[in-house]
Coordinates of C-alpha atoms in Angstrom, one line a residue:
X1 CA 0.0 0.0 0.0
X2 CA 0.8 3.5 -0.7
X3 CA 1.0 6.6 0.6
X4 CA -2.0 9.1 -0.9
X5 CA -0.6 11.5 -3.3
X6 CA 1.4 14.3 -1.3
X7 CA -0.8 16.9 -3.9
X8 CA -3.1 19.8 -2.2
X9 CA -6.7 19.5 -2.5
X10 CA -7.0 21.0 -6.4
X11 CA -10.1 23.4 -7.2
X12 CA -10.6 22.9 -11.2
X13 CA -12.4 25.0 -12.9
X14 CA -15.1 24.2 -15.3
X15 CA -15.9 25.9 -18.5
X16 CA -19.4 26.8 -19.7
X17 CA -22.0 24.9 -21.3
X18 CA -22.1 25.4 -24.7
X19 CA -24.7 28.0 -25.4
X20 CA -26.5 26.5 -28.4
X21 CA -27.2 23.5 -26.3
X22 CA -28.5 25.5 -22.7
X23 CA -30.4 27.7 -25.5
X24 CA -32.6 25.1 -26.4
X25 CA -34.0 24.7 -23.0
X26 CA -33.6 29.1 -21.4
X27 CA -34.4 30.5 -24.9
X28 CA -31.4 33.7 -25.6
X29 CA -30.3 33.6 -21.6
X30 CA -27.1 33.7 -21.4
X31 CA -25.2 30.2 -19.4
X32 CA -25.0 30.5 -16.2
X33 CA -21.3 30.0 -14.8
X34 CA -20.2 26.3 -13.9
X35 CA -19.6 25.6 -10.6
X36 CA -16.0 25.0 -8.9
X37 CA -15.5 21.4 -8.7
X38 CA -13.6 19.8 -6.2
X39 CA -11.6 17.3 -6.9
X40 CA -11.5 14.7 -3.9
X41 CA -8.0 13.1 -2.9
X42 CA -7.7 9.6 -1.7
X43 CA -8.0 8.8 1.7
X44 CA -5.7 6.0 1.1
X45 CA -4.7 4.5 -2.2
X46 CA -3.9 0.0 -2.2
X47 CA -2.4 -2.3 -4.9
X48 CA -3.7 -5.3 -2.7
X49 CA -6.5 -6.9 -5.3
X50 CA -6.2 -5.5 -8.9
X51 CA -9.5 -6.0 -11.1
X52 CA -11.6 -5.5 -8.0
X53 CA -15.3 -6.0 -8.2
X54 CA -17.3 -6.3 -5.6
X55 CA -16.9 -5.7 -1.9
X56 CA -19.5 -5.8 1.9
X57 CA -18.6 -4.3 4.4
X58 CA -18.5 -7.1 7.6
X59 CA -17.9 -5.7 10.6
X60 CA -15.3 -3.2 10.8
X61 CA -14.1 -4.2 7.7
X62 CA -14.5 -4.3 4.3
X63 CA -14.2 -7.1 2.3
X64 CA -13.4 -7.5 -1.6
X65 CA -13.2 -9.6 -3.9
X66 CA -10.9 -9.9 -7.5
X67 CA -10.9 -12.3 -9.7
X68 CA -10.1 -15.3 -7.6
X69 CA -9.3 -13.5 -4.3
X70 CA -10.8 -12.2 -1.0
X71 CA -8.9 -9.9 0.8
X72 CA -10.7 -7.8 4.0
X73 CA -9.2 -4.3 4.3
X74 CA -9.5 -1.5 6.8
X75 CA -11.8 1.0 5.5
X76 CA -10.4 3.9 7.0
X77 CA -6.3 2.9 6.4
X78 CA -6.6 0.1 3.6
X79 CA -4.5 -1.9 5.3
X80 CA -4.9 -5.8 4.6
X81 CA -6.5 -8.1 7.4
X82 CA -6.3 -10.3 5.9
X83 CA -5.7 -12.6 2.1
X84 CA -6.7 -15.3 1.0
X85 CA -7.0 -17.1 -2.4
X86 CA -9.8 -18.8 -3.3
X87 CA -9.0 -22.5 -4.5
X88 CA -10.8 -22.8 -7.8
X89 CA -12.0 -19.8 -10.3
X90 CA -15.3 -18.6 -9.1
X91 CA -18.6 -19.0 -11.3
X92 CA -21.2 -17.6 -9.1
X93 CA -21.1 -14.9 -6.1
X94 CA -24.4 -14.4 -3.8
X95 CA -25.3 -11.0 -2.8
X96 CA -23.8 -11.0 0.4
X97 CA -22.3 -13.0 3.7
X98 CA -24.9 -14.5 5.6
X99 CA -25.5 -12.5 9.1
X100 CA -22.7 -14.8 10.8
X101 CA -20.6 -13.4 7.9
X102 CA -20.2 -16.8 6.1
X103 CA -19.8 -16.1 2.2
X104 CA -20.8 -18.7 -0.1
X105 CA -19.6 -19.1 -3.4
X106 CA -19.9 -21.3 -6.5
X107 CA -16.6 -22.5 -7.6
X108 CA -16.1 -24.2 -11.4
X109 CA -14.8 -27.7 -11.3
X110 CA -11.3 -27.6 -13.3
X111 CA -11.9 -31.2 -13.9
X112 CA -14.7 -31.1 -16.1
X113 CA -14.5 -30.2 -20.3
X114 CA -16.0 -27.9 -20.9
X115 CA -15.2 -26.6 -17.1
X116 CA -18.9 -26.5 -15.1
X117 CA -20.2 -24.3 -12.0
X118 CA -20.7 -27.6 -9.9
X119 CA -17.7 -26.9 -6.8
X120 CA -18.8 -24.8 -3.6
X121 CA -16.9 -23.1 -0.9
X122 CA -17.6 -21.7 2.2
X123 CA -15.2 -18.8 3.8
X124 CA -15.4 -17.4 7.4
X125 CA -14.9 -13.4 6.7
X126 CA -14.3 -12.3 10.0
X127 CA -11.0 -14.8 10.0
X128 CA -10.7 -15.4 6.4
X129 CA -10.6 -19.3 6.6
X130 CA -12.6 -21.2 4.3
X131 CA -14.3 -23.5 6.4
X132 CA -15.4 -26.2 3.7
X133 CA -15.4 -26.9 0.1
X134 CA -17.5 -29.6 -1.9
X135 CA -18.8 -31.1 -5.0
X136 CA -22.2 -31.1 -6.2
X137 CA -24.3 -33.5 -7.7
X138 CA -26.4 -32.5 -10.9
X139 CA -29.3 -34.3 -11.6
X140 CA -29.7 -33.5 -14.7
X141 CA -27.7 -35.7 -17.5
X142 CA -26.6 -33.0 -19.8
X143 CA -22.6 -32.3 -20.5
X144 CA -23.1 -28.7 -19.9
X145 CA -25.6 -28.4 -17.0
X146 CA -24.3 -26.7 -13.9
X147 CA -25.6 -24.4 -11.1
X148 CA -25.7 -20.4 -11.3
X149 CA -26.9 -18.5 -8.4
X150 CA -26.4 -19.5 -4.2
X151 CA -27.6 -17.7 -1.4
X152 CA -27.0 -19.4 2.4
X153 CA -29.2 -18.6 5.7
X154 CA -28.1 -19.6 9.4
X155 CA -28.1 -22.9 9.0
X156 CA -28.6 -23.8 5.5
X157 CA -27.0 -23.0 1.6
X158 CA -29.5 -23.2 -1.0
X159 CA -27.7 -23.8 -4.5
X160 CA -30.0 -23.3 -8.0
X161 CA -29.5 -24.3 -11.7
X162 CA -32.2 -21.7 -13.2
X163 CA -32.1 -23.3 -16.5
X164 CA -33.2 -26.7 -15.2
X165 CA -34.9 -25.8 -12.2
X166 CA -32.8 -27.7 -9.5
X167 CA -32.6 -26.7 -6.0
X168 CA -30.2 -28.5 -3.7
X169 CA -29.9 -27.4 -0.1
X170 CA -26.9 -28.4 2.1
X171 CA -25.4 -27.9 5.7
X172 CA -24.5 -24.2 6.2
X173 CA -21.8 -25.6 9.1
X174 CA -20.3 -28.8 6.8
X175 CA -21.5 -28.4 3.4
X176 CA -22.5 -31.6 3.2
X177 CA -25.9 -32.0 0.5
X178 CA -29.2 -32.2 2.6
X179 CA -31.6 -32.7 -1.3
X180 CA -31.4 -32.6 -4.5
X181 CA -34.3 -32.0 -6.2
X182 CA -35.4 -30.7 -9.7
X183 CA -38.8 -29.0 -9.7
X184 CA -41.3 -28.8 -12.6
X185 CA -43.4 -26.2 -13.6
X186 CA -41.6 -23.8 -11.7
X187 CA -38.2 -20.8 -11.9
X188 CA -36.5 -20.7 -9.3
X189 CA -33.5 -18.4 -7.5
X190 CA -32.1 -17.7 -4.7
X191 CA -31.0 -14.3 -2.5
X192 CA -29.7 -14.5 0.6
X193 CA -31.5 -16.6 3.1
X194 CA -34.8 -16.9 0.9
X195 CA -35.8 -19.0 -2.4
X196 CA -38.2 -17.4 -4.6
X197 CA -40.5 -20.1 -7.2
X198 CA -42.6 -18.6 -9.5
X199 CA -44.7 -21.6 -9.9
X200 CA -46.9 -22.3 -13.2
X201 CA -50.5 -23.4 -12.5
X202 CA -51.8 -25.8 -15.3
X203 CA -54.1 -25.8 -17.1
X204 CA -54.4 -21.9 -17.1
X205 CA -50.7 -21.1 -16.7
X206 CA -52.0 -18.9 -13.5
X207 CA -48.1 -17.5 -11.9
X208 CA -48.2 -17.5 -8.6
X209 CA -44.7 -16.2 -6.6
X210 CA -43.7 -18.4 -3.3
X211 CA -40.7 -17.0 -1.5
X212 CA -39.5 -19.6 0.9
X213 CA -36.7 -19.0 4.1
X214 CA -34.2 -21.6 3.5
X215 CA -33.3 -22.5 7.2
X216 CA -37.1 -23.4 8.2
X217 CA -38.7 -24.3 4.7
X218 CA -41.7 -22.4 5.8
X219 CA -42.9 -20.1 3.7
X220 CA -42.8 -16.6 4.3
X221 CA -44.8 -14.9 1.0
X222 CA -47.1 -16.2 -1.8
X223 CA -49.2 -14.5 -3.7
X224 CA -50.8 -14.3 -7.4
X225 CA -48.3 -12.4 -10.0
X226 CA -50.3 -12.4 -13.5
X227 CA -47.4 -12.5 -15.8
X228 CA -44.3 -13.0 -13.9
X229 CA -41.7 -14.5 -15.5
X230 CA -38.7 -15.0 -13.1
X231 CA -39.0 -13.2 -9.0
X232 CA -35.9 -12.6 -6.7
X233 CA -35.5 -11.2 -3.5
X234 CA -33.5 -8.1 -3.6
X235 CA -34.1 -6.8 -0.1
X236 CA -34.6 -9.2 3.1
X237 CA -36.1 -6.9 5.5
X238 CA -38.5 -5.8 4.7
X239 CA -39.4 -8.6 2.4
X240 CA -38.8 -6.9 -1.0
X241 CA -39.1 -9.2 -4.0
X242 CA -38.3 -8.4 -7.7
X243 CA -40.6 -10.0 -10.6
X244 CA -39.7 -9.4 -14.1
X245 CA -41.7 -9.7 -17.0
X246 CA -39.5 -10.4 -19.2
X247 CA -38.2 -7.6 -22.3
X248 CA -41.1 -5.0 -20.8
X249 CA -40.1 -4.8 -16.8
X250 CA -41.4 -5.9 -13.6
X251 CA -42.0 -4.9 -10.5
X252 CA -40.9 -4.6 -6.9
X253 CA -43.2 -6.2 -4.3
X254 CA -43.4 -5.4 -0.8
X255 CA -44.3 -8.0 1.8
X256 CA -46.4 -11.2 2.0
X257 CA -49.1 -9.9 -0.3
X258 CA -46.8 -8.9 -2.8
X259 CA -47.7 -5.4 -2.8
X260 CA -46.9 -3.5 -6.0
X261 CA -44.5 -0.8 -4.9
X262 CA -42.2 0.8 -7.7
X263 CA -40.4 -1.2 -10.9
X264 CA -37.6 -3.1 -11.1
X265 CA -35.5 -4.8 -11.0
X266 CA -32.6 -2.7 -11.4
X267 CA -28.7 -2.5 -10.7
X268 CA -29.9 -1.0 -7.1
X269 CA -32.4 -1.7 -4.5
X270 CA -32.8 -0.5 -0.8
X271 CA -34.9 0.2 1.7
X272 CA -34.4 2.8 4.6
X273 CA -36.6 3.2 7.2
X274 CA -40.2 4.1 5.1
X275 CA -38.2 4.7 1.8
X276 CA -37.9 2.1 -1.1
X277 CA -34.8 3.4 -3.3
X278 CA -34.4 1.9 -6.7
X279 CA -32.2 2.6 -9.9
X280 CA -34.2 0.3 -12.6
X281 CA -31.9 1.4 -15.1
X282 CA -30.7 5.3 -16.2
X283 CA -33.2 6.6 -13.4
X284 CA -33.4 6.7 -9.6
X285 CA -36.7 6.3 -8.0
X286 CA -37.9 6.6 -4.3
X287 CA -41.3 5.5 -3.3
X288 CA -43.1 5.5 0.3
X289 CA -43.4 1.7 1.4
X290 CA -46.6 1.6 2.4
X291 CA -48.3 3.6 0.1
X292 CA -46.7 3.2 -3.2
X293 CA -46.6 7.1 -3.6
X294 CA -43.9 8.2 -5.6
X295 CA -41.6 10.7 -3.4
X296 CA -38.7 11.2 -6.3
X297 CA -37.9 10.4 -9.9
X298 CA -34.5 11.6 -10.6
X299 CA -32.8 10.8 -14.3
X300 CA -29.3 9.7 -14.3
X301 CA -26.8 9.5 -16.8
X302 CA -27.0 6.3 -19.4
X303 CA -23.5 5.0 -16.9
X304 CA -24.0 6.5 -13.6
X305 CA -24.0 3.9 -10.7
X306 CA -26.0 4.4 -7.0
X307 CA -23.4 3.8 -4.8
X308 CA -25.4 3.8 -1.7
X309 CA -27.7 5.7 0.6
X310 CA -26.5 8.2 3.2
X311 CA -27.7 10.8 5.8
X312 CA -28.1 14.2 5.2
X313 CA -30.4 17.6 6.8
X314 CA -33.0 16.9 4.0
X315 CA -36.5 16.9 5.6
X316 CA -36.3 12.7 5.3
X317 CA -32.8 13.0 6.0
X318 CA -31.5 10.7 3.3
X319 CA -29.9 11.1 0.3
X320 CA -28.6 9.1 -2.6
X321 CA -24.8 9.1 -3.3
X322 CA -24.5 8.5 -6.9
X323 CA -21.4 8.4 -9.7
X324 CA -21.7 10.0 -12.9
X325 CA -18.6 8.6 -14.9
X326 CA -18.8 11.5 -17.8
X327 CA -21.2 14.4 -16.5
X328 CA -22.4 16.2 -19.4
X329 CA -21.0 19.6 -18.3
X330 CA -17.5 18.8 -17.6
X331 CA -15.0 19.7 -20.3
X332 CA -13.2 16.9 -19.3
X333 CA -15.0 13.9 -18.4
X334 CA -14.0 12.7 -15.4
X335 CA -16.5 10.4 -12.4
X336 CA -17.9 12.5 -10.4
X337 CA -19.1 12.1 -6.6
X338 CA -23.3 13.5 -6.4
X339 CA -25.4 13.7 -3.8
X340 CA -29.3 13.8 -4.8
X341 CA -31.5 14.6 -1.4
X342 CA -34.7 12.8 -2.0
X343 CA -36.6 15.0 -0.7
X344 CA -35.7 17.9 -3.4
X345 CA -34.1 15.4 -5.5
X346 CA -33.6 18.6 -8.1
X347 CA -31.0 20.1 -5.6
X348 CA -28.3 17.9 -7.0
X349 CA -24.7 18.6 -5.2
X350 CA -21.2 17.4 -7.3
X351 CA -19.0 16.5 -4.3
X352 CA -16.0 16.2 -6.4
X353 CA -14.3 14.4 -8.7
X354 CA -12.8 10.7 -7.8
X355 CA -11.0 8.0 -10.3
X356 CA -12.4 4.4 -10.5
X357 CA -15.9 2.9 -10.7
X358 CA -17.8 2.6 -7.1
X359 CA -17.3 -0.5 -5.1
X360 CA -18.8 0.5 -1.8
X361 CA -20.1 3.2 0.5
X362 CA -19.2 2.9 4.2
X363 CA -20.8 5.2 5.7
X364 CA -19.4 8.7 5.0
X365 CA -16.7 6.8 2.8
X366 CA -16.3 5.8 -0.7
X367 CA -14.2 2.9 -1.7
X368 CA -13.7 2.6 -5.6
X369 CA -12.1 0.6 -7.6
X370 CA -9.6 1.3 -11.0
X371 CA -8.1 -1.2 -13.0
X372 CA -5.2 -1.7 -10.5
X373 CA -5.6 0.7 -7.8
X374 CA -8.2 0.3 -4.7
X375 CA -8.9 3.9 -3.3
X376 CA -11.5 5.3 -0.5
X377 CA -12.4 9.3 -0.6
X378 CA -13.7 11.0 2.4
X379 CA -16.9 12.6 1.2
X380 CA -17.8 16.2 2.3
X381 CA -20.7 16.6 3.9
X382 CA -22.1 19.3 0.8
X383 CA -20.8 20.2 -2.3
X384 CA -21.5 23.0 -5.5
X385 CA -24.8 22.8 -6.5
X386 CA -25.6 21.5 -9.6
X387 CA -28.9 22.6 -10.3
X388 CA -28.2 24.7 -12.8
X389 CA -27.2 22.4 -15.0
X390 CA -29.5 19.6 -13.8
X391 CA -32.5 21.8 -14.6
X392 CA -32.6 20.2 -18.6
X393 CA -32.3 16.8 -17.0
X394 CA -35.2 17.3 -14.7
X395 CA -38.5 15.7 -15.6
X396 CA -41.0 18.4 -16.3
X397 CA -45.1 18.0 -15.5
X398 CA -45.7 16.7 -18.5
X399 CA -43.4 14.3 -18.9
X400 CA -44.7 10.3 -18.3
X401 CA -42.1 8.3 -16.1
X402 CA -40.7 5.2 -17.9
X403 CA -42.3 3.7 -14.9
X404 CA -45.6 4.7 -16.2
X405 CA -45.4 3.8 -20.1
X406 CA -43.7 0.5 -20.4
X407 CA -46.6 -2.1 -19.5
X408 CA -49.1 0.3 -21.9
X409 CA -48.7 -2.4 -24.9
X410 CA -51.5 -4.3 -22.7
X411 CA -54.2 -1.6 -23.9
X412 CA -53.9 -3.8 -27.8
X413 CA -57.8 -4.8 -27.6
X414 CA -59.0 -8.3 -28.3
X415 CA -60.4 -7.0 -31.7
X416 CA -57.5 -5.5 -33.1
X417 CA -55.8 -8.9 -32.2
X418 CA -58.5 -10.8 -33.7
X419 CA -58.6 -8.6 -37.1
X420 CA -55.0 -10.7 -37.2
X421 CA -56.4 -13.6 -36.6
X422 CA -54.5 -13.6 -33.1
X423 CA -56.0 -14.3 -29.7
X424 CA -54.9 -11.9 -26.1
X425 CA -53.5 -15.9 -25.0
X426 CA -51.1 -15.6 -27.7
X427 CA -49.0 -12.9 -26.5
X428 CA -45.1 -14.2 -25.0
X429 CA -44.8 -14.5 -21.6
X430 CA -43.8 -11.5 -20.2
X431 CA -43.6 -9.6 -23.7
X432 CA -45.5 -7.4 -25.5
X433 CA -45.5 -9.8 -28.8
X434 CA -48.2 -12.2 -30.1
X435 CA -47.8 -14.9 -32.5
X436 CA -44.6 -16.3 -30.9
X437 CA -43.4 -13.0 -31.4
X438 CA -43.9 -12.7 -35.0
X439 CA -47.3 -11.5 -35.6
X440 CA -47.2 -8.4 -33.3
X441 CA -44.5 -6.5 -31.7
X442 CA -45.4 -3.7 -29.5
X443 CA -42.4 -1.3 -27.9
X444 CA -43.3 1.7 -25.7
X445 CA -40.4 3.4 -24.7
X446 CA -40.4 6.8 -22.4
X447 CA -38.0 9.1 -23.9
X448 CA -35.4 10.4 -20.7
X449 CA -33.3 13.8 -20.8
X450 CA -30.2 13.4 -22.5
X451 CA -27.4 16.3 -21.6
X452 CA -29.4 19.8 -22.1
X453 CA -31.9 18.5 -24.1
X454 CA -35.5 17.5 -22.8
X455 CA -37.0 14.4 -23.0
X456 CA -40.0 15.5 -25.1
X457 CA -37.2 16.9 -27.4
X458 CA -35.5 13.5 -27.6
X459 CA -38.4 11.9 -28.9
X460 CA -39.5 14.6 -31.5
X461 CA -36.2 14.4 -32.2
X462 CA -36.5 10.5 -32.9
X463 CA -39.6 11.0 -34.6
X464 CA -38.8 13.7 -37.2
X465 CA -35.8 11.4 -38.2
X466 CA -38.5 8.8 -39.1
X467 CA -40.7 11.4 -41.0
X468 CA -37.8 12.5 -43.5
X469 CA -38.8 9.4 -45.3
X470 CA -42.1 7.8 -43.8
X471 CA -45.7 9.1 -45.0
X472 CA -47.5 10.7 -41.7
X473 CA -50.4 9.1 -40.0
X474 CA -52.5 12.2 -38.9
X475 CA -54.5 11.6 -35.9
X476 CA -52.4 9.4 -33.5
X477 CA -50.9 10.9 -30.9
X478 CA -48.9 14.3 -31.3
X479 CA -46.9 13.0 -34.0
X480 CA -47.1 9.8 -36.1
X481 CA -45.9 7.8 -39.3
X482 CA -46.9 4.4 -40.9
X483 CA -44.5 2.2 -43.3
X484 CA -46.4 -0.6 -45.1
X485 CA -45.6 -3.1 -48.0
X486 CA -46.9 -6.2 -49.0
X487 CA -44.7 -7.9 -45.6
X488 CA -45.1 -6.0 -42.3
X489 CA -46.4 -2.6 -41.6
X490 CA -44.4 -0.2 -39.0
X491 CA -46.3 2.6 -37.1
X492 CA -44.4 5.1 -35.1
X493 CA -46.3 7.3 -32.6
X494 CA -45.2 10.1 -30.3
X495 CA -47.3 10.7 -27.0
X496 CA -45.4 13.6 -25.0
X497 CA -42.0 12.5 -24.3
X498 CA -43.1 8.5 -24.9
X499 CA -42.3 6.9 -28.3
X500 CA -44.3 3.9 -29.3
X501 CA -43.8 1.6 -32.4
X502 CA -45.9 -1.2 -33.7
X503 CA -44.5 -4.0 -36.1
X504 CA -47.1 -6.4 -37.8
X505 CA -46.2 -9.0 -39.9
X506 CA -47.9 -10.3 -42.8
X507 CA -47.9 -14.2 -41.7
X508 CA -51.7 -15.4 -41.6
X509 CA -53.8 -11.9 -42.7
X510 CA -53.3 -9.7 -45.7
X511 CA -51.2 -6.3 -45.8
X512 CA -54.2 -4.0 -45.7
X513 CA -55.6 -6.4 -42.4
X514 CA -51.7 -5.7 -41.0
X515 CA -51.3 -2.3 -41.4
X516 CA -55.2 -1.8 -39.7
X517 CA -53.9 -3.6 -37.0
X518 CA -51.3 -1.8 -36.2
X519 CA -52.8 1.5 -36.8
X520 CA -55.4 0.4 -34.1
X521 CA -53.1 -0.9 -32.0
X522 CA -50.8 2.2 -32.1
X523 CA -53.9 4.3 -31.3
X524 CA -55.3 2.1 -28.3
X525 CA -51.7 2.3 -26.7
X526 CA -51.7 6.1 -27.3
X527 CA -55.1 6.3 -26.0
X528 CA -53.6 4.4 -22.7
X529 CA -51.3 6.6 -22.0
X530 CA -53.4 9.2 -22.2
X531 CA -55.4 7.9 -19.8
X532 CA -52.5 7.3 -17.3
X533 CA -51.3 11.3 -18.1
X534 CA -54.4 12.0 -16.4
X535 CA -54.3 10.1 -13.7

């Protein structure tokens, strides 16, 4: 470990927006001035694990892995407690130690052509011992099946294969296998201490979600999910449960009844105190747990990453640490450090600049990770205000959430369906195609800010593109154009800031049936989101 660098705290200076761009959002007023970024020195700076990429914090320590190390560090020194290297290349990591701090991971066996995730390991993290290390049986007789996701609880590690549906659970203390079993009409995974089946009710193919704590095999939620495709749990406590419906989203679900409580899933989920955080992809929503009401929708940038949650003077007194790789405004893009109160989630603060990706928040410290180089930064309690800048990237009142558009392509009637010779049973699981995805294809996609420009902008933008060539179809929407031949017809609607396009093929019906039906079903989706503008 080094030394940080013996450099003062450095104050750089940010040059202006370009004007064209702020011009198209303030009209002739002139930019305002950047602010002064800071540009946050390293606490401490280690060489210990290169290629670092993933860490928990256990105790008074935090704990990373890389590549086919563990190492647990001191997060206010980076020194090394301790190293250890694991004995086979890992396949699979779970989402965290268990509460005794035992980390389970899924190991492939070197002995096997092609190499398969069939080996598991055990390692103590408060001593860094691994305490045991076996191989798994696979019921199923295929060169090339193996297991992909384990999770562990007190006293028991549950192991899945999510292609094949197997479930083994074994001794959290010895490892050795309790069952085997391979289930049938069912997905399953596993998070933590709990095992989420989506189970599939014949004859009607009814989804119903059973989450199931591994130590007592009781079950601890089950309720009725319509389309659900896949479930996980992403938060323990409060029982938080992520169901996805395939390529258009899912949900998060709160408690035993499966309460509908924001989307996901996303690369984040957490809950503090009465506040469900989650970063679904490109945008940061908070909701109220018991309610459902939305308290913030915040758009990030396409790369930034939620690092974590932390305390600050905001009326809920939390705010979301977040780290924008490239902010927009920065003549030289470097990741910068912001903290987003979620209260007045438009008062954005840039804390400073940092190198590396985010590995973990510790309280008021931020370890990250470069290529080579392990480094925590002391975060400030406040920083420049952004705002600003932000004020292009905030939604405005008009503007529908992504969360609010992307299950519209359920509004396609059962007569515009039937004109192509389609049923409403027909559509994918957890799609918005019918016909085995070949007949219909419906996409709605809520345009997000991008830099200075709005996100109405970016989907007139998207849409005029399409007009240079594509005859208009008045009356849909605010903006609309139709492509037809004699194989598919393409409609391409605009509702506010929300693009939606319509593909029908010409498989069983004629062209002039195809292009009807997607006409009608580009207006019954507009008409939907109308509807939810409203509301």
């Amino acid at each position: 470990m080094r030394p940080p660098s013996a450099s003062a705290v450095a104050v750089t200076a940010l040059v202006a927006l370009i004007g064209t761009l702020l011009a198209a959002c303030t009209g002739d007023e002139p930019s305002p001035e950047p602010p002064e970024l800071p540009v946050l020195e390293p606490q401490w700076e280690s060489e210990a694990l290169p290629g670092a990429s993933r860490a928990w914090q256990v105790g008074d320590t935090v704990v990373v892995a890389s590549e086919r190390r563990l190492a647990a560090l001191d997060p206010s020194t980076g020194e090394t407690q301790w190293d250890l290297r694991l004995p086979a290349e890992p396949c699979a990591w779970p989402d965290a130690p268990n509460e005794d701090g035992l980390l389970v991971v899924l190991l492939d066996r070197p002995t096997t052509t092609p190499r398969r995730c069939l080996d598991v390991t055990a390692i103590d993290l408060a001593e860094g011992d691994v305490r045991w290390q076996r191989g798994l049986r696979h019921p199923v007789a295929y060169e090339r099946a193996e297991y992909d996701g384990v999770g562990a609880g007190e006293r028991t590690v549950g192991v899945v294969d999510g292609t094949f549906q197997v479930v083994a659970r074994l001794d959290a203390s010895t490892g050795q296998t309790l069952s085997t079993a391979r289930a049938e009409d069912e997905r399953v995974a596993v998070a933590g201490s709990r095992l989420t089946r989506v189970v599939f009710e014949r004859p009607d193919d009814e989804r119903t979600v059973v989450v199931e704590d591994l130590d007592s095999g009781d079950d601890v939620a089950r309720y009725a999910a319509g389309d659900t495709y896949n479930a996980q749990v992403v938060v323990d406590d409060p029982l938080v449960v992520a169901t996805e419906r395939g390529t258009w989203g899912g949900d998060l679900r709160v408690g035993s009844e499966g309460t509908v409580v924001g989307r996901g899933p996303g690369a984040f989920t957490a809950v503090d105190e009465d506040l469900l955080v989650a970063d679904p992809g490109s945008d940061l929503f908070a909701h109220d747990l018991a309610t459902g009401a939305e308290v913030a929708a915040v758009p990030l940038g396409s790369l930034s990453a939620v690092a974590g949650l932390r305390d600050s003077t905001g009326a809920r007194g939390l705010s979301a640490i977040v780290v924008d790789p490239a902010p927009y405004w920065q003549e030289t893009p470097s990741p910068v450090v912001e903290q987003i109160d979620l209260t007045a989630p438009d008062q954005r603060q840039a804390l400073g600049a940092v190198d590396g990706t985010p590995l973990v928040l510790v309280d008021d410290t931020l370890i990250t990770a470069g290529a080579r180089t392990l480094r925590a930064y002391q975060l400030p309690g406040e920083g420049p205000a952004v705002a600003a800048f932000d004020d292009a990237l905030a939604w405005t009142e008009d503007d529908l959430r992504p969360a609010e558009a992307f299950d519209a392509c359920t509004a396609v009637s059962t007569a515009t369906l039937t004109g192509l010779g389609l049923a409403a049973d027909e559509r994918v699981v957890g799609s918005c195609a019918w016909g085995g995805g070949e007949n219909l294809q419906v996409s709605v996609d809520a345009s997000t800010p991008s830099g200075t420009t709005p996100a109405e902008q970016v989907a007139i933008d998207q849409l005029d593109l399409i007009g240079a060539d594509t005859p208009e179809l008045p009356g849909v929407g605010d903006q609309a154009y139709v492509d037809a031949d004699r194989f598919r017809a393409v409609v391409t609607a605009r509702y506010r800031n929300v693009v939606v396009t319509v593909r029908s093929t010409v498989e069983s019906t004629t062209p002039q049936r195809a292009r009807r039906a997607a006409e009608a079903a580009a207006a019954e989706v507009i008409a939907e989101l109308e509807e939810r503008a409203e509301d």
